[in-house]
mmCIF file with all atom_site columns, C-alpha atoms in Angstrom:
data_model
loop_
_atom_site.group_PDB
_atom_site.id
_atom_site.type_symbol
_atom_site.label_atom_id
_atom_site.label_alt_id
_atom_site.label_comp_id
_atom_site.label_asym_id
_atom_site.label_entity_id
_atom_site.label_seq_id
_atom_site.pdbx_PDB_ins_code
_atom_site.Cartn_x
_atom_site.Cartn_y
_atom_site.Cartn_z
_atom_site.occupancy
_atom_site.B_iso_or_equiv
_atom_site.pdbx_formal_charge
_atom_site.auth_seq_id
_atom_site.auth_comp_id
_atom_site.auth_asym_id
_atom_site.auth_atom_id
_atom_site.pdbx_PDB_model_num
ATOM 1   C CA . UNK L 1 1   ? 99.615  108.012 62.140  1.00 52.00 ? 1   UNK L CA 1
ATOM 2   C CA . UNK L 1 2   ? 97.840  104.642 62.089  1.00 59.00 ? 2   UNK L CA 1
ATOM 3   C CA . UNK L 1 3   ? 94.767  104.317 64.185  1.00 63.00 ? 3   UNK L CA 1
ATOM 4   C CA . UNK L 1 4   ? 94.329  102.908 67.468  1.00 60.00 ? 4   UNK L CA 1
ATOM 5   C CA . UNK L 1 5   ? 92.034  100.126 68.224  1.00 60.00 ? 5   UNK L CA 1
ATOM 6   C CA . UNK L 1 6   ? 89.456  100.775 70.835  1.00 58.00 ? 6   UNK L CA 1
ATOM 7   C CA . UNK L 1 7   ? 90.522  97.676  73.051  1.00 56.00 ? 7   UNK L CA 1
ATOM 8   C CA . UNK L 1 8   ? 94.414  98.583  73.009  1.00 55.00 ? 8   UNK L CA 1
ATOM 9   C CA . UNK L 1 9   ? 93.399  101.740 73.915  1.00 52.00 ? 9   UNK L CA 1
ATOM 10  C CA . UNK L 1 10  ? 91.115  100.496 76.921  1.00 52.00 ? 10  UNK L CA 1
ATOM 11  C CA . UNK L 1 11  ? 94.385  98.532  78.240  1.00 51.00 ? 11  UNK L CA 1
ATOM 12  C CA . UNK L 1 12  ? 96.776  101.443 77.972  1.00 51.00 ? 12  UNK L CA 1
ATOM 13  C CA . UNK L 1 13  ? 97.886  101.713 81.893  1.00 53.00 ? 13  UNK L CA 1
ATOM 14  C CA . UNK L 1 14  ? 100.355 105.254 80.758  1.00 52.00 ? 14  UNK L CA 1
ATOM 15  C CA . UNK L 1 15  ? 99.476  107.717 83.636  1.00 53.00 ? 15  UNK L CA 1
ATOM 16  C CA . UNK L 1 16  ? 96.760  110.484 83.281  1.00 56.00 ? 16  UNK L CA 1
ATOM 17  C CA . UNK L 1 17  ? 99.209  113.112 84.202  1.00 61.00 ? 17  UNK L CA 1
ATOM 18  C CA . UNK L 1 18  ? 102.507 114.233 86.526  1.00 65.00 ? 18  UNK L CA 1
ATOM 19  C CA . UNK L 1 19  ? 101.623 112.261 90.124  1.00 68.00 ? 19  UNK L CA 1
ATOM 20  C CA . UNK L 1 20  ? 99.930  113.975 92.522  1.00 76.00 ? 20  UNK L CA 1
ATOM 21  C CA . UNK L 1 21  ? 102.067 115.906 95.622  1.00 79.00 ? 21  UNK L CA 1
ATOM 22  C CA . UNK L 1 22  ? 99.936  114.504 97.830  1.00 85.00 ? 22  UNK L CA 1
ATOM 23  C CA . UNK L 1 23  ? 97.042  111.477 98.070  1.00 92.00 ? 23  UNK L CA 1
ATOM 24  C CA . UNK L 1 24  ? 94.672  110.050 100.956 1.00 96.00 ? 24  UNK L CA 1
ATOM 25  C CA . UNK L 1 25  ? 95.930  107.509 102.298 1.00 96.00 ? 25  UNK L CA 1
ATOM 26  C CA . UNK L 1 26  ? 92.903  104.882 102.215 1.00 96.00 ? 26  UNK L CA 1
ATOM 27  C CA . UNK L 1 27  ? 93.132  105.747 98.165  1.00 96.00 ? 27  UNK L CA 1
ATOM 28  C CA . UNK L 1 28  ? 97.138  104.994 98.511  1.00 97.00 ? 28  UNK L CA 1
ATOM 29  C CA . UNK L 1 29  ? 96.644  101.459 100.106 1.00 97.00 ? 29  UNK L CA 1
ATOM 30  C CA . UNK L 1 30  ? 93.946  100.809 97.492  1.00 97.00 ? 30  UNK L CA 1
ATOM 31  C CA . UNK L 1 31  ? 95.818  102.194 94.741  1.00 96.00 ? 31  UNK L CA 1
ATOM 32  C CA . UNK L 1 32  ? 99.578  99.895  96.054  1.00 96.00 ? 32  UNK L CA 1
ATOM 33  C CA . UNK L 1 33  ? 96.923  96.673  95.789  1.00 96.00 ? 33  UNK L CA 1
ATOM 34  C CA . UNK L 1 34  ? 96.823  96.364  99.802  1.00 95.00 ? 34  UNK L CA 1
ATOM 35  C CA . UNK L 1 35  ? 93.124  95.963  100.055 1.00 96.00 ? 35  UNK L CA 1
ATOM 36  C CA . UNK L 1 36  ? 90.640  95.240  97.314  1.00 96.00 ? 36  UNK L CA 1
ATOM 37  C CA . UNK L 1 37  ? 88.148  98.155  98.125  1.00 96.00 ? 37  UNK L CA 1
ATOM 38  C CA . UNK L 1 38  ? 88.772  101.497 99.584  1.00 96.00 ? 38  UNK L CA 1
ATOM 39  C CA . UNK L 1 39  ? 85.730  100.636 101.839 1.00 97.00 ? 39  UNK L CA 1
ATOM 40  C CA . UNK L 1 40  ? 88.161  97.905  103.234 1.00 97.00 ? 40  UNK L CA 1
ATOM 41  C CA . UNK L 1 41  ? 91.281  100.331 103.470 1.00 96.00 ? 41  UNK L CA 1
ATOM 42  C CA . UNK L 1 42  ? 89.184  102.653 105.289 1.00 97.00 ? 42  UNK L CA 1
ATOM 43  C CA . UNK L 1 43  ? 87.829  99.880  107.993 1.00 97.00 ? 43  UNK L CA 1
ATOM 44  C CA . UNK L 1 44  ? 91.576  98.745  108.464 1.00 96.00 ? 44  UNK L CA 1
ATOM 45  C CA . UNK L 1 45  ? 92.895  102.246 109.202 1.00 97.00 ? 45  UNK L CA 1
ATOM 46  C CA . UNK L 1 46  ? 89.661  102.634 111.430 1.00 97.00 ? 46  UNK L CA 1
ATOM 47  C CA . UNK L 1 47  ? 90.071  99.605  112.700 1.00 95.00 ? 47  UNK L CA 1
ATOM 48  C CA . UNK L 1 48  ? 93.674  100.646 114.100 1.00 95.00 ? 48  UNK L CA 1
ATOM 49  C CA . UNK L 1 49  ? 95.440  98.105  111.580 1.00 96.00 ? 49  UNK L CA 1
ATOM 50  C CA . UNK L 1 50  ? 97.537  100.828 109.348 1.00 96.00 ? 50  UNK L CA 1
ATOM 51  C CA . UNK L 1 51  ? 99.943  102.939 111.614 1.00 97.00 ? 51  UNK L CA 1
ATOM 52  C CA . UNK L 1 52  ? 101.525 106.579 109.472 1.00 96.00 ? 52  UNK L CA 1
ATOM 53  C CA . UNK L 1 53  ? 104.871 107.021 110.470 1.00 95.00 ? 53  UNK L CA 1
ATOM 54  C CA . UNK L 1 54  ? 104.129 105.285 113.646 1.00 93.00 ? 54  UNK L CA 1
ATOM 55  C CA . UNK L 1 55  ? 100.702 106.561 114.457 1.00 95.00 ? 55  UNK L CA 1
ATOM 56  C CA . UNK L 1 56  ? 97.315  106.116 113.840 1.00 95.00 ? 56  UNK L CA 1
ATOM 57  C CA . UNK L 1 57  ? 95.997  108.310 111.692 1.00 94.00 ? 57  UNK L CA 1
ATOM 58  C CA . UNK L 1 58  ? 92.404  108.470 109.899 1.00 95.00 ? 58  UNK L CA 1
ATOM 59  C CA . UNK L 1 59  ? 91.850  107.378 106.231 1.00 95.00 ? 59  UNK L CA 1
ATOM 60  C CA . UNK L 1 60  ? 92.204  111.308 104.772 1.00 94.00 ? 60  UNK L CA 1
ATOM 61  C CA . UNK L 1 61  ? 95.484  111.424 106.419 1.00 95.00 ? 61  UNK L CA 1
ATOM 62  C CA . UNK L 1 62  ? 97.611  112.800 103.090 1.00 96.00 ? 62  UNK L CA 1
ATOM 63  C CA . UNK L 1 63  ? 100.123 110.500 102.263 1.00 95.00 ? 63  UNK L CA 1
ATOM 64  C CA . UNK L 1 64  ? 103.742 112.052 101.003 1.00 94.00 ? 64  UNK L CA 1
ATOM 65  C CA . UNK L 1 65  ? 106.765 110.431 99.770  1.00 94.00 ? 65  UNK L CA 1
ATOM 66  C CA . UNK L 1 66  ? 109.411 108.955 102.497 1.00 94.00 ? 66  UNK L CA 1
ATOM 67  C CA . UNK L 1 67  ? 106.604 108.172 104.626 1.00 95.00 ? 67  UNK L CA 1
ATOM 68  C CA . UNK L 1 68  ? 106.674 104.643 106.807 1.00 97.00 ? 68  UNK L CA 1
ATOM 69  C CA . UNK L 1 69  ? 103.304 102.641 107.135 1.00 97.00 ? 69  UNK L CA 1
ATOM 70  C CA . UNK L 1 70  ? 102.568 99.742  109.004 1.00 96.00 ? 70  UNK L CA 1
ATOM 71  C CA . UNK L 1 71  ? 99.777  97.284  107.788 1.00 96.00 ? 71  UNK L CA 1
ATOM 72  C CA . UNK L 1 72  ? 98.761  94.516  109.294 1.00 95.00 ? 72  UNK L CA 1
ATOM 73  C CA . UNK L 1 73  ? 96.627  92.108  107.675 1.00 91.00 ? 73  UNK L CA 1
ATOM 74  C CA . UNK L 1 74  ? 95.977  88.825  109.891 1.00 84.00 ? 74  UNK L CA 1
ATOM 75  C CA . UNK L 1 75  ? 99.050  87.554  110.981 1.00 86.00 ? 75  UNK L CA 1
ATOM 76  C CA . UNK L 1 76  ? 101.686 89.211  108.656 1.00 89.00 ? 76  UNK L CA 1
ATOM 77  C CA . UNK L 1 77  ? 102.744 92.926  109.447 1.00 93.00 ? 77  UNK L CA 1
ATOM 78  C CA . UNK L 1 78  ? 104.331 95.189  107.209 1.00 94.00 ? 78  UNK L CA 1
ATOM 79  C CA . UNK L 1 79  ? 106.522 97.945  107.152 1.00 96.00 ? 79  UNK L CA 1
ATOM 80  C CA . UNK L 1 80  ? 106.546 99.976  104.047 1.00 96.00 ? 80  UNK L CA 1
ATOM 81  C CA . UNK L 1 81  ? 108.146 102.696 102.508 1.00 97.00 ? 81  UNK L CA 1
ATOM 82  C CA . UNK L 1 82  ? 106.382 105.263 100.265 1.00 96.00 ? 82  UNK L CA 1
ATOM 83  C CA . UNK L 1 83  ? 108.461 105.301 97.036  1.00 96.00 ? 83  UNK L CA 1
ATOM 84  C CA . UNK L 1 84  ? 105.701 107.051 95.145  1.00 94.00 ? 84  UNK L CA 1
ATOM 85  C CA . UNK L 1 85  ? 102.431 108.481 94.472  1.00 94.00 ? 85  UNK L CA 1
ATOM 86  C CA . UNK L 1 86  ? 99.297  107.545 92.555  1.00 92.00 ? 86  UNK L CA 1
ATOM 87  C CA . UNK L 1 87  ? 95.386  107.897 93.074  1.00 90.00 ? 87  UNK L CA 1
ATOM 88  C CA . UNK L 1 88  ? 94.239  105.372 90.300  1.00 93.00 ? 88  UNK L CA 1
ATOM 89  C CA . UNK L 1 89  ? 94.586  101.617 90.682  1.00 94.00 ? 89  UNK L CA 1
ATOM 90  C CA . UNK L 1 90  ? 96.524  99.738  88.296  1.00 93.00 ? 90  UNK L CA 1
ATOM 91  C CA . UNK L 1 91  ? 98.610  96.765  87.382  1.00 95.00 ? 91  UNK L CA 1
ATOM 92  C CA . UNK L 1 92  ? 100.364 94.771  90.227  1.00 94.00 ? 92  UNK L CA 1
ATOM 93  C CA . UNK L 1 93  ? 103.911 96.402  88.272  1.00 94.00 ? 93  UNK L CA 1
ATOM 94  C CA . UNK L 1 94  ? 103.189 99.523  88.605  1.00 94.00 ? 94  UNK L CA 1
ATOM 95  C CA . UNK L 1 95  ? 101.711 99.285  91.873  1.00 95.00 ? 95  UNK L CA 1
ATOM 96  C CA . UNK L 1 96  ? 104.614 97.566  93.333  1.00 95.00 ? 96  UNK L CA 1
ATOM 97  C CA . UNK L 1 97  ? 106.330 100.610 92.073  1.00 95.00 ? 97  UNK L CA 1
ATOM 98  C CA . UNK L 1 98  ? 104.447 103.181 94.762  1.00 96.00 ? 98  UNK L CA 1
ATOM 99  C CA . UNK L 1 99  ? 106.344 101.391 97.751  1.00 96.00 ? 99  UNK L CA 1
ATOM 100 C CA . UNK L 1 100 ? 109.262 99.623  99.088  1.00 96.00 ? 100 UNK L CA 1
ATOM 101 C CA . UNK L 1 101 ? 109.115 96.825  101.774 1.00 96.00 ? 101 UNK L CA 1
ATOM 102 C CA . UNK L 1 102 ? 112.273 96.854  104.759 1.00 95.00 ? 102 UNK L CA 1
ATOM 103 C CA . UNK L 1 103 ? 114.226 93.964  104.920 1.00 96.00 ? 103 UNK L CA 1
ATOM 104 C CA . UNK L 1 104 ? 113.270 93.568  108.298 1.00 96.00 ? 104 UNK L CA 1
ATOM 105 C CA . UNK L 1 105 ? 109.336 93.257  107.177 1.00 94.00 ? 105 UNK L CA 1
ATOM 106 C CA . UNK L 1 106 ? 110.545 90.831  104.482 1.00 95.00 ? 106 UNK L CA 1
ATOM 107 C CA . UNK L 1 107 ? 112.807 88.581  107.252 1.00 96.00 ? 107 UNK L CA 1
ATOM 108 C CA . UNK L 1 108 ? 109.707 88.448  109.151 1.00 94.00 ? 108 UNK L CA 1
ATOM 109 C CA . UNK L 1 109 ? 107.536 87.373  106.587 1.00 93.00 ? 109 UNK L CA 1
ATOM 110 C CA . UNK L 1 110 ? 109.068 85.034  105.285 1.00 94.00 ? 110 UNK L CA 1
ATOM 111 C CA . UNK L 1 111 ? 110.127 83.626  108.678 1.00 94.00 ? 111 UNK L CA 1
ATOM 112 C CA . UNK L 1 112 ? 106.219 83.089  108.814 1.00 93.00 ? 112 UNK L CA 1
ATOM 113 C CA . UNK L 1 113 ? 105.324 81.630  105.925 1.00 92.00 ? 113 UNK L CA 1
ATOM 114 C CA . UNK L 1 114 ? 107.900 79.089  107.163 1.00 93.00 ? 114 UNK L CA 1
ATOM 115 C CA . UNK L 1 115 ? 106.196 78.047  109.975 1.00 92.00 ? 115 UNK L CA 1
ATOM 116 C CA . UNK L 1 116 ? 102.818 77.658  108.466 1.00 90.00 ? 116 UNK L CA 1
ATOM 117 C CA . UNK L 1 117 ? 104.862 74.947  105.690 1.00 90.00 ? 117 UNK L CA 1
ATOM 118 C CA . UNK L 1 118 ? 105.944 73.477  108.927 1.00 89.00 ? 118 UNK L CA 1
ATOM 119 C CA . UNK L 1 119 ? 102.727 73.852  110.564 1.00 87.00 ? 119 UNK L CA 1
ATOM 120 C CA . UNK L 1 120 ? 100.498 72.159  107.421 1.00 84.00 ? 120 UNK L CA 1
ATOM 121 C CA . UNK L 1 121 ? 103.498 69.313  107.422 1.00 82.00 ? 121 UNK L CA 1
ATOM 122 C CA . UNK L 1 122 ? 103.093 68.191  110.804 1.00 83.00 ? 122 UNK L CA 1
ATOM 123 C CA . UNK L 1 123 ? 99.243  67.801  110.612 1.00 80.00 ? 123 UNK L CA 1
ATOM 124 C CA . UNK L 1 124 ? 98.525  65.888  106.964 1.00 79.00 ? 124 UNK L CA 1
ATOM 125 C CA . UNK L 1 125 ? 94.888  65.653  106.192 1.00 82.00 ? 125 UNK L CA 1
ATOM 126 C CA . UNK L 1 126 ? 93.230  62.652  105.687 1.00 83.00 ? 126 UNK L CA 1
ATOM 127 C CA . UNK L 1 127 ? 93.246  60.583  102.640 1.00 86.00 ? 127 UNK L CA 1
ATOM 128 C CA . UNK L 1 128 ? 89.703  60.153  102.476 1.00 90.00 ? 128 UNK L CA 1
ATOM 129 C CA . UNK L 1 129 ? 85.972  60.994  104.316 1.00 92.00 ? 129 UNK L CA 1
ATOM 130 C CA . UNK L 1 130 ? 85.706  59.273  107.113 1.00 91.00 ? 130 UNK L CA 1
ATOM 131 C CA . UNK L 1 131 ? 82.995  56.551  107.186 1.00 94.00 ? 131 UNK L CA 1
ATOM 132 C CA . UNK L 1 132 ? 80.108  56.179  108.852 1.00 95.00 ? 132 UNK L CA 1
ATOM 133 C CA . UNK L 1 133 ? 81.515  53.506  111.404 1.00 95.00 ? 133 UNK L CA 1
ATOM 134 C CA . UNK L 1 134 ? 84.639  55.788  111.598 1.00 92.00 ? 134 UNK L CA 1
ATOM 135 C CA . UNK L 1 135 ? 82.120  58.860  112.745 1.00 92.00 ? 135 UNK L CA 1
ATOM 136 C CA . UNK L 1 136 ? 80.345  57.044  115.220 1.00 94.00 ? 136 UNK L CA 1
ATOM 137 C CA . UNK L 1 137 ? 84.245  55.763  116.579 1.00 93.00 ? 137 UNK L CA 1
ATOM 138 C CA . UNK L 1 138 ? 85.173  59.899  116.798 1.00 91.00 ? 138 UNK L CA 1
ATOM 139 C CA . UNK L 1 139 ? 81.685  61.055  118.341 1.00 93.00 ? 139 UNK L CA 1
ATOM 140 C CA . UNK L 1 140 ? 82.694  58.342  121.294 1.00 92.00 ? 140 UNK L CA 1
ATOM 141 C CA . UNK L 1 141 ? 85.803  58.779  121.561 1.00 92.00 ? 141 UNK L CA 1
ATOM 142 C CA . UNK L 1 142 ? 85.383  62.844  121.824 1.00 90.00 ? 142 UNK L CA 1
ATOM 143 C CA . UNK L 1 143 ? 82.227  62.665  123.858 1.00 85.00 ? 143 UNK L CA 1
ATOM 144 C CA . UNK L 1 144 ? 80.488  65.347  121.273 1.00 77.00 ? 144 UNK L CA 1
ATOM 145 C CA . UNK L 1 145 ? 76.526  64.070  120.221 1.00 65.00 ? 145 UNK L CA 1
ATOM 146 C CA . UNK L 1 146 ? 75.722  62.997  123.342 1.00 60.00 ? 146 UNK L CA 1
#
């Protein structure tokens, strides 16, 4: 059996062991790539921002498989379902593998991102600093600096 290196061994993202029945649910979020900490998971479900099956819950709340949760971060909401389990973080893949977004969610979203193309169309940004003539012109005309 030929020997491993130490670094291909460091990358190896296989799983521990058989998924756990159950995990919290601030770990889950963390784990799916949702939020970068579990100290930020935990202020978003605190913070009333991740709804379990419909409800608030607190970040222990034991997560199963099946279960709906709503996240919303700034102004995108999502509706997932749990497709499976997993405490430890890992690749984007395999985290994308731990849930399944509803069409509706993805409609939504993508009827948002959208209007913020629309949005950054309509108001193009300059071309170049404004000059110091061109200040003094904008502090007049808005009244500000006086």
């Amino acid at each position: 059996m030929p020997r491993q290196k130490i670094h291909q061994r460091k990358h190896d993202h296989a799983p521990a062991g058989p998924a756990p029945e159950r995990v919290r649910l601030d770990k889950w979020l963390w784990a799916a790539r949702f939020f970068k900490t579990r100290a930020l998971a935990q202020e978003a479900i605190e913070g009333g921002k991740v709804h379990y099956n419909g409800e608030r819950s607190k970040p222990g709340r034991l997560v199963q498989e099946g279960a709906t949760i709503e996240v919303t971060q700034d102004p995108c909401r999502r509706t997932l379902v749990v497709r499976g389990l997993d405490e430890r973080r890992g690749p984007a893949s395999r985290a994308r593998q731990l849930y399944e977004e509803t069409p509706e969610s993805i409609a939504a979203r993508e009827a948002l991102a959208e209007q913020r193309r629309f949005l950054a169309a309509s108001a193009p940004a300059p071309a170049h600093r404004p000059s110091k003539k061109d200040r003094r012109r904008i502090v007049r005309f808005t009244g500000k600096g006086e």
